[in-house]
PDB file of C-alpha atoms in Angstrom:
ATOM      1  CA  MET A  12      10.374  20.512   7.366  1.00  0.00           C
ATOM      2  CA  LYS A  13       8.050  23.486   7.420  1.00  0.00           C
ATOM      3  CA  ASN A  14       5.643  21.441   5.684  1.00  0.00           C
ATOM      4  CA  GLU A  15       6.081  18.569   8.079  1.00  0.00           C
ATOM      5  CA  ASN A  16       5.434  20.805  11.163  1.00  0.00           C
ATOM      6  CA  ALA A  17       2.198  22.003   9.405  1.00  0.00           C
ATOM      7  CA  ILE A  18       0.872  18.930   8.817  1.00  0.00           C
ATOM      8  CA  MET A  19       1.589  17.798  12.590  1.00  0.00           C
ATOM      9  CA  ASP A  20      -0.312  21.015  13.730  1.00  0.00           C
ATOM     10  CA  ARG A  21      -3.269  19.804  11.661  1.00  0.00           C
ATOM     11  CA  ILE A  22      -3.371  16.533  13.034  1.00  0.00           C
ATOM     12  CA  LYS A  23      -3.096  17.580  16.625  1.00  0.00           C
ATOM     13  CA  ALA A  24      -5.952  20.074  16.058  1.00  0.00           C
ATOM     14  CA  ARG A  25      -8.070  17.498  14.766  1.00  0.00           C
ATOM     15  CA  ILE A  26      -7.229  15.079  17.629  1.00  0.00           C
ATOM     16  CA  ALA A  27      -7.846  17.514  20.084  1.00  0.00           C
ATOM     17  CA  TYR A  28     -11.117  18.526  18.122  1.00  0.00           C
ATOM     18  CA  HIS A  29     -12.204  14.675  18.002  1.00  0.00           C
ATOM     19  CA  ALA A  30     -11.155  14.275  21.693  1.00  0.00           C
ATOM     20  CA  ASN A  31     -13.336  16.803  22.860  1.00  0.00           C
ATOM     21  CA  GLU A  32     -10.253  18.143  24.833  1.00  0.00           C
ATOM     22  CA  HIS A  33     -12.256  21.332  25.658  1.00  0.00           C
ATOM     23  CA  ARG A  34     -14.506  19.546  27.900  1.00  0.00           C
ATOM     24  CA  HIS A  35     -11.675  17.318  29.104  1.00  0.00           C
ATOM     25  CA  THR A  36     -12.942  14.025  28.128  1.00  0.00           C
ATOM     26  CA  TYR A  37     -10.439  12.185  26.320  1.00  0.00           C
ATOM     27  CA  GLU A  38     -12.189   8.842  25.728  1.00  0.00           C
ATOM     28  CA  ILE A  39     -12.484   8.460  21.958  1.00  0.00           C
ATOM     29  CA  GLY A  40     -15.511   6.351  21.004  1.00  0.00           C
ATOM     30  CA  LYS A  41     -15.557   3.926  17.777  1.00  0.00           C
ATOM     31  CA  GLY A  42     -17.641   6.622  15.727  1.00  0.00           C
ATOM     32  CA  VAL A  43     -15.370   9.409  16.435  1.00  0.00           C
ATOM     33  CA  MET A  44     -12.297   7.263  15.679  1.00  0.00           C
ATOM     34  CA  ASP A  45     -13.614   6.190  12.057  1.00  0.00           C
ATOM     35  CA  PHE A  46     -14.038  10.142  11.466  1.00  0.00           C
ATOM     36  CA  LEU A  47     -10.584  10.756  12.893  1.00  0.00           C
ATOM     37  CA  ALA A  48      -8.948   8.083  10.781  1.00  0.00           C
ATOM     38  CA  ARG A  49     -10.833   9.438   7.640  1.00  0.00           C
ATOM     39  CA  ASP A  50      -9.576  13.143   8.593  1.00  0.00           C
ATOM     40  CA  LEU A  51      -5.919  11.485   8.965  1.00  0.00           C
ATOM     41  CA  LEU A  52      -6.009   9.918   5.741  1.00  0.00           C
ATOM     42  CA  ALA A  53      -7.219  12.931   3.860  1.00  0.00           C
ATOM     43  CA  ASP A  54      -4.496  15.116   5.352  1.00  0.00           C
ATOM     44  CA  PHE A  55      -2.124  12.253   4.323  1.00  0.00           C
ATOM     45  CA  LYS A  56      -3.363  12.449   0.761  1.00  0.00           C
ATOM     46  CA  ALA A  57      -3.264  15.919   0.531  1.00  0.00           C
ATOM     47  CA  ALA A  58       0.302  16.273   1.723  1.00  0.00           C
ATOM     48  CA  GLY A  59       0.941  13.828  -1.596  1.00  0.00           C
ATOM     49  CA  GLY A  60       1.152  10.621   0.451  1.00  0.00           C
ATOM     50  CA  LEU A  61       0.422   7.451  -1.600  1.00  0.00           C
ATOM     51  CA  PHE A  62      -0.276   3.973  -0.980  1.00  0.00           C
ATOM     52  CA  PRO A  63       1.689   0.980  -2.887  1.00  0.00           C
ATOM     53  CA  PRO A  64      -0.528  -1.433  -4.448  1.00  0.00           C
ATOM     54  CA  VAL A  65       1.802  -4.463  -3.161  1.00  0.00           C
ATOM     55  CA  ALA A  66       3.637  -4.595   0.203  1.00  0.00           C
ATOM     56  CA  LEU A  67       7.231  -5.405   0.399  1.00  0.00           C
ATOM     57  CA  ASP A  68       7.780  -9.059   1.183  1.00  0.00           C
ATOM     58  CA  GLY A  69       4.425  -9.729   0.328  1.00  0.00           C
ATOM     59  CA  ASP A  70       3.096 -12.441  -2.151  1.00  0.00           C
ATOM     60  CA  VAL A  71       1.856 -12.047  -5.647  1.00  0.00           C
ATOM     61  CA  TYR A  72       1.358 -14.578  -8.306  1.00  0.00           C
ATOM     62  CA  VAL A  73       2.871 -14.566 -11.968  1.00  0.00           C
ATOM     63  CA  ILE A  74       2.033 -16.998 -14.642  1.00  0.00           C
ATOM     64  CA  TYR A  75       4.821 -19.333 -15.712  1.00  0.00           C
ATOM     65  CA  ARG A  76       4.277 -22.154 -18.006  1.00  0.00           C
ATOM     66  CA  ARG A  77       0.490 -21.369 -18.088  1.00  0.00           C
ATOM     67  CA  LYS A  78       0.153 -21.951 -14.291  1.00  0.00           C
ATOM     68  CA  PRO A  79       0.167 -19.131 -11.535  1.00  0.00           C
ATOM     69  CA  VAL A  80       3.346 -19.566  -9.264  1.00  0.00           C
ATOM     70  CA  LYS A  81       4.054 -17.432  -6.197  1.00  0.00           C
ATOM     71  CA  ALA A  82       6.412 -14.672  -6.250  1.00  0.00           C
ATOM     72  CA  LYS A  83       7.746 -12.464  -3.488  1.00  0.00           C
ATOM     73  CA  VAL A  84       8.007  -8.546  -3.789  1.00  0.00           C
ATOM     74  CA  ILE A  85      11.355  -7.352  -3.216  1.00  0.00           C
ATOM     75  CA  PHE A  86      11.625  -3.872  -4.282  1.00  0.00           C
ATOM     76  CA  ILE A  87       8.950  -1.305  -4.844  1.00  0.00           C
ATOM     77  CA  GLY A  88       9.776   2.235  -6.243  1.00  0.00           C
ATOM     78  CA  ILE A  89       8.020   5.317  -7.609  1.00  0.00           C
ATOM     79  CA  ASN A  90       8.888   7.282 -10.758  1.00  0.00           C
ATOM     80  CA  ALA A  91       8.513  10.880 -11.519  1.00  0.00           C
ATOM     81  CA  ASP A  92       4.699  10.367 -12.953  1.00  0.00           C
ATOM     82  CA  ARG A  93       3.596   9.024  -9.508  1.00  0.00           C
ATOM     83  CA  LEU A  94       3.441   5.455 -10.877  1.00  0.00           C
ATOM     84  CA  PHE A  95       4.645   2.395  -8.625  1.00  0.00           C
ATOM     85  CA  PHE A  96       6.755  -0.242 -10.028  1.00  0.00           C
ATOM     86  CA  PHE A  97       8.075  -3.208  -8.038  1.00  0.00           C
ATOM     87  CA  ASN A  98      10.353  -6.224  -8.339  1.00  0.00           C
ATOM     88  CA  VAL A  99       9.439  -9.842  -7.752  1.00  0.00           C
ATOM     89  CA  LEU A 100      11.571 -12.874  -7.223  1.00  0.00           C
ATOM     90  CA  ARG A 101      10.119 -16.041  -8.378  1.00  0.00           C
ATOM     91  CA  GLY A 102      11.844 -19.207  -7.129  1.00  0.00           C
ATOM     92  CA  ASN A 103      14.560 -20.082  -4.557  1.00  0.00           C
ATOM     93  CA  ILE A 104      17.368 -17.539  -4.424  1.00  0.00           C
ATOM     94  CA  LYS A 105      19.818 -20.225  -3.748  1.00  0.00           C
ATOM     95  CA  ALA A 106      18.921 -22.432  -6.632  1.00  0.00           C
ATOM     96  CA  ASN A 107      16.807 -21.325  -9.841  1.00  0.00           C
ATOM     97  CA  PHE A 108      14.951 -17.981  -9.800  1.00  0.00           C
ATOM     98  CA  GLN A 109      13.852 -15.227 -11.803  1.00  0.00           C
ATOM     99  CA  THR A 110      13.162 -11.731 -11.127  1.00  0.00           C
ATOM    100  CA  TYR A 111      10.317  -9.577 -12.818  1.00  0.00           C
ATOM    101  CA  GLN A 112       9.710  -5.956 -13.174  1.00  0.00           C
ATOM    102  CA  PHE A 113       5.891  -4.640 -12.982  1.00  0.00           C
ATOM    103  CA  THR A 114       4.013  -1.618 -12.952  1.00  0.00           C
ATOM    104  CA  GLU A 115       1.065  -0.990 -11.108  1.00  0.00           C
ATOM    105  CA  ASN A 116      -0.771  -0.979 -14.473  1.00  0.00           C
ATOM    106  CA  ASP A 117       0.275  -4.703 -14.893  1.00  0.00           C
ATOM    107  CA  ILE A 118      -1.815  -5.798 -11.820  1.00  0.00           C
ATOM    108  CA  GLY A 119      -4.573  -7.952 -13.008  1.00  0.00           C
ATOM    109  CA  ARG A 120      -2.811  -8.466 -16.600  1.00  0.00           C
ATOM    110  CA  SER A 121       0.632 -10.111 -15.908  1.00  0.00           C
ATOM    111  CA  VAL A 122       0.748  -9.976 -12.006  1.00  0.00           C
ATOM    112  CA  PHE A 123      -2.059 -10.836  -9.675  1.00  0.00           C
ATOM    113  CA  LEU A 124      -2.402 -10.157  -5.956  1.00  0.00           C
ATOM    114  CA  THR A 125      -4.379 -13.565  -5.140  1.00  0.00           C
ATOM    115  CA  LEU A 126      -4.215 -16.980  -6.470  1.00  0.00           C
ATOM    116  CA  GLU A 127      -7.777 -16.870  -7.387  1.00  0.00           C
ATOM    117  CA  GLU A 128      -7.430 -13.959  -9.784  1.00  0.00           C
ATOM    118  CA  ALA A 129      -4.405 -15.831 -11.286  1.00  0.00           C
ATOM    119  CA  GLU A 130      -6.115 -19.202 -11.932  1.00  0.00           C
ATOM    120  CA  LYS A 131      -8.982 -17.280 -13.247  1.00  0.00           C
ATOM    121  CA  ALA A 132      -6.719 -15.692 -16.017  1.00  0.00           C
ATOM    122  CA  VAL A 133      -5.070 -18.967 -16.836  1.00  0.00           C
ATOM    123  CA  ALA A 134      -8.579 -20.584 -17.327  1.00  0.00           C
TER     124      ALA A 134
END
């Protein structure tokens, strides 16, 4: 909780600085917003924040019988080494399906983020 309050104070200080609060002008231009977004992202990362390489309920492609097949991300986790792992579901849950587990290191090797990448790997 103490760490969260410190981060919130830093974010508020950055917003006040970029919004030029001291001159009472609260409009934030596009260029300032870019700097603000970079600063907030830096704070997020400095606090240990991570971005998973896939999105929950997003689509990925696995190779099944030498063809790229769409699969749905059903779980995302992180281990003690800060390595993301995720489970995907291929097929229809009511009929015929399989689940697979991958790590972020498998992206581009056995699981692909786009159909084009998967097709390239099969060719």
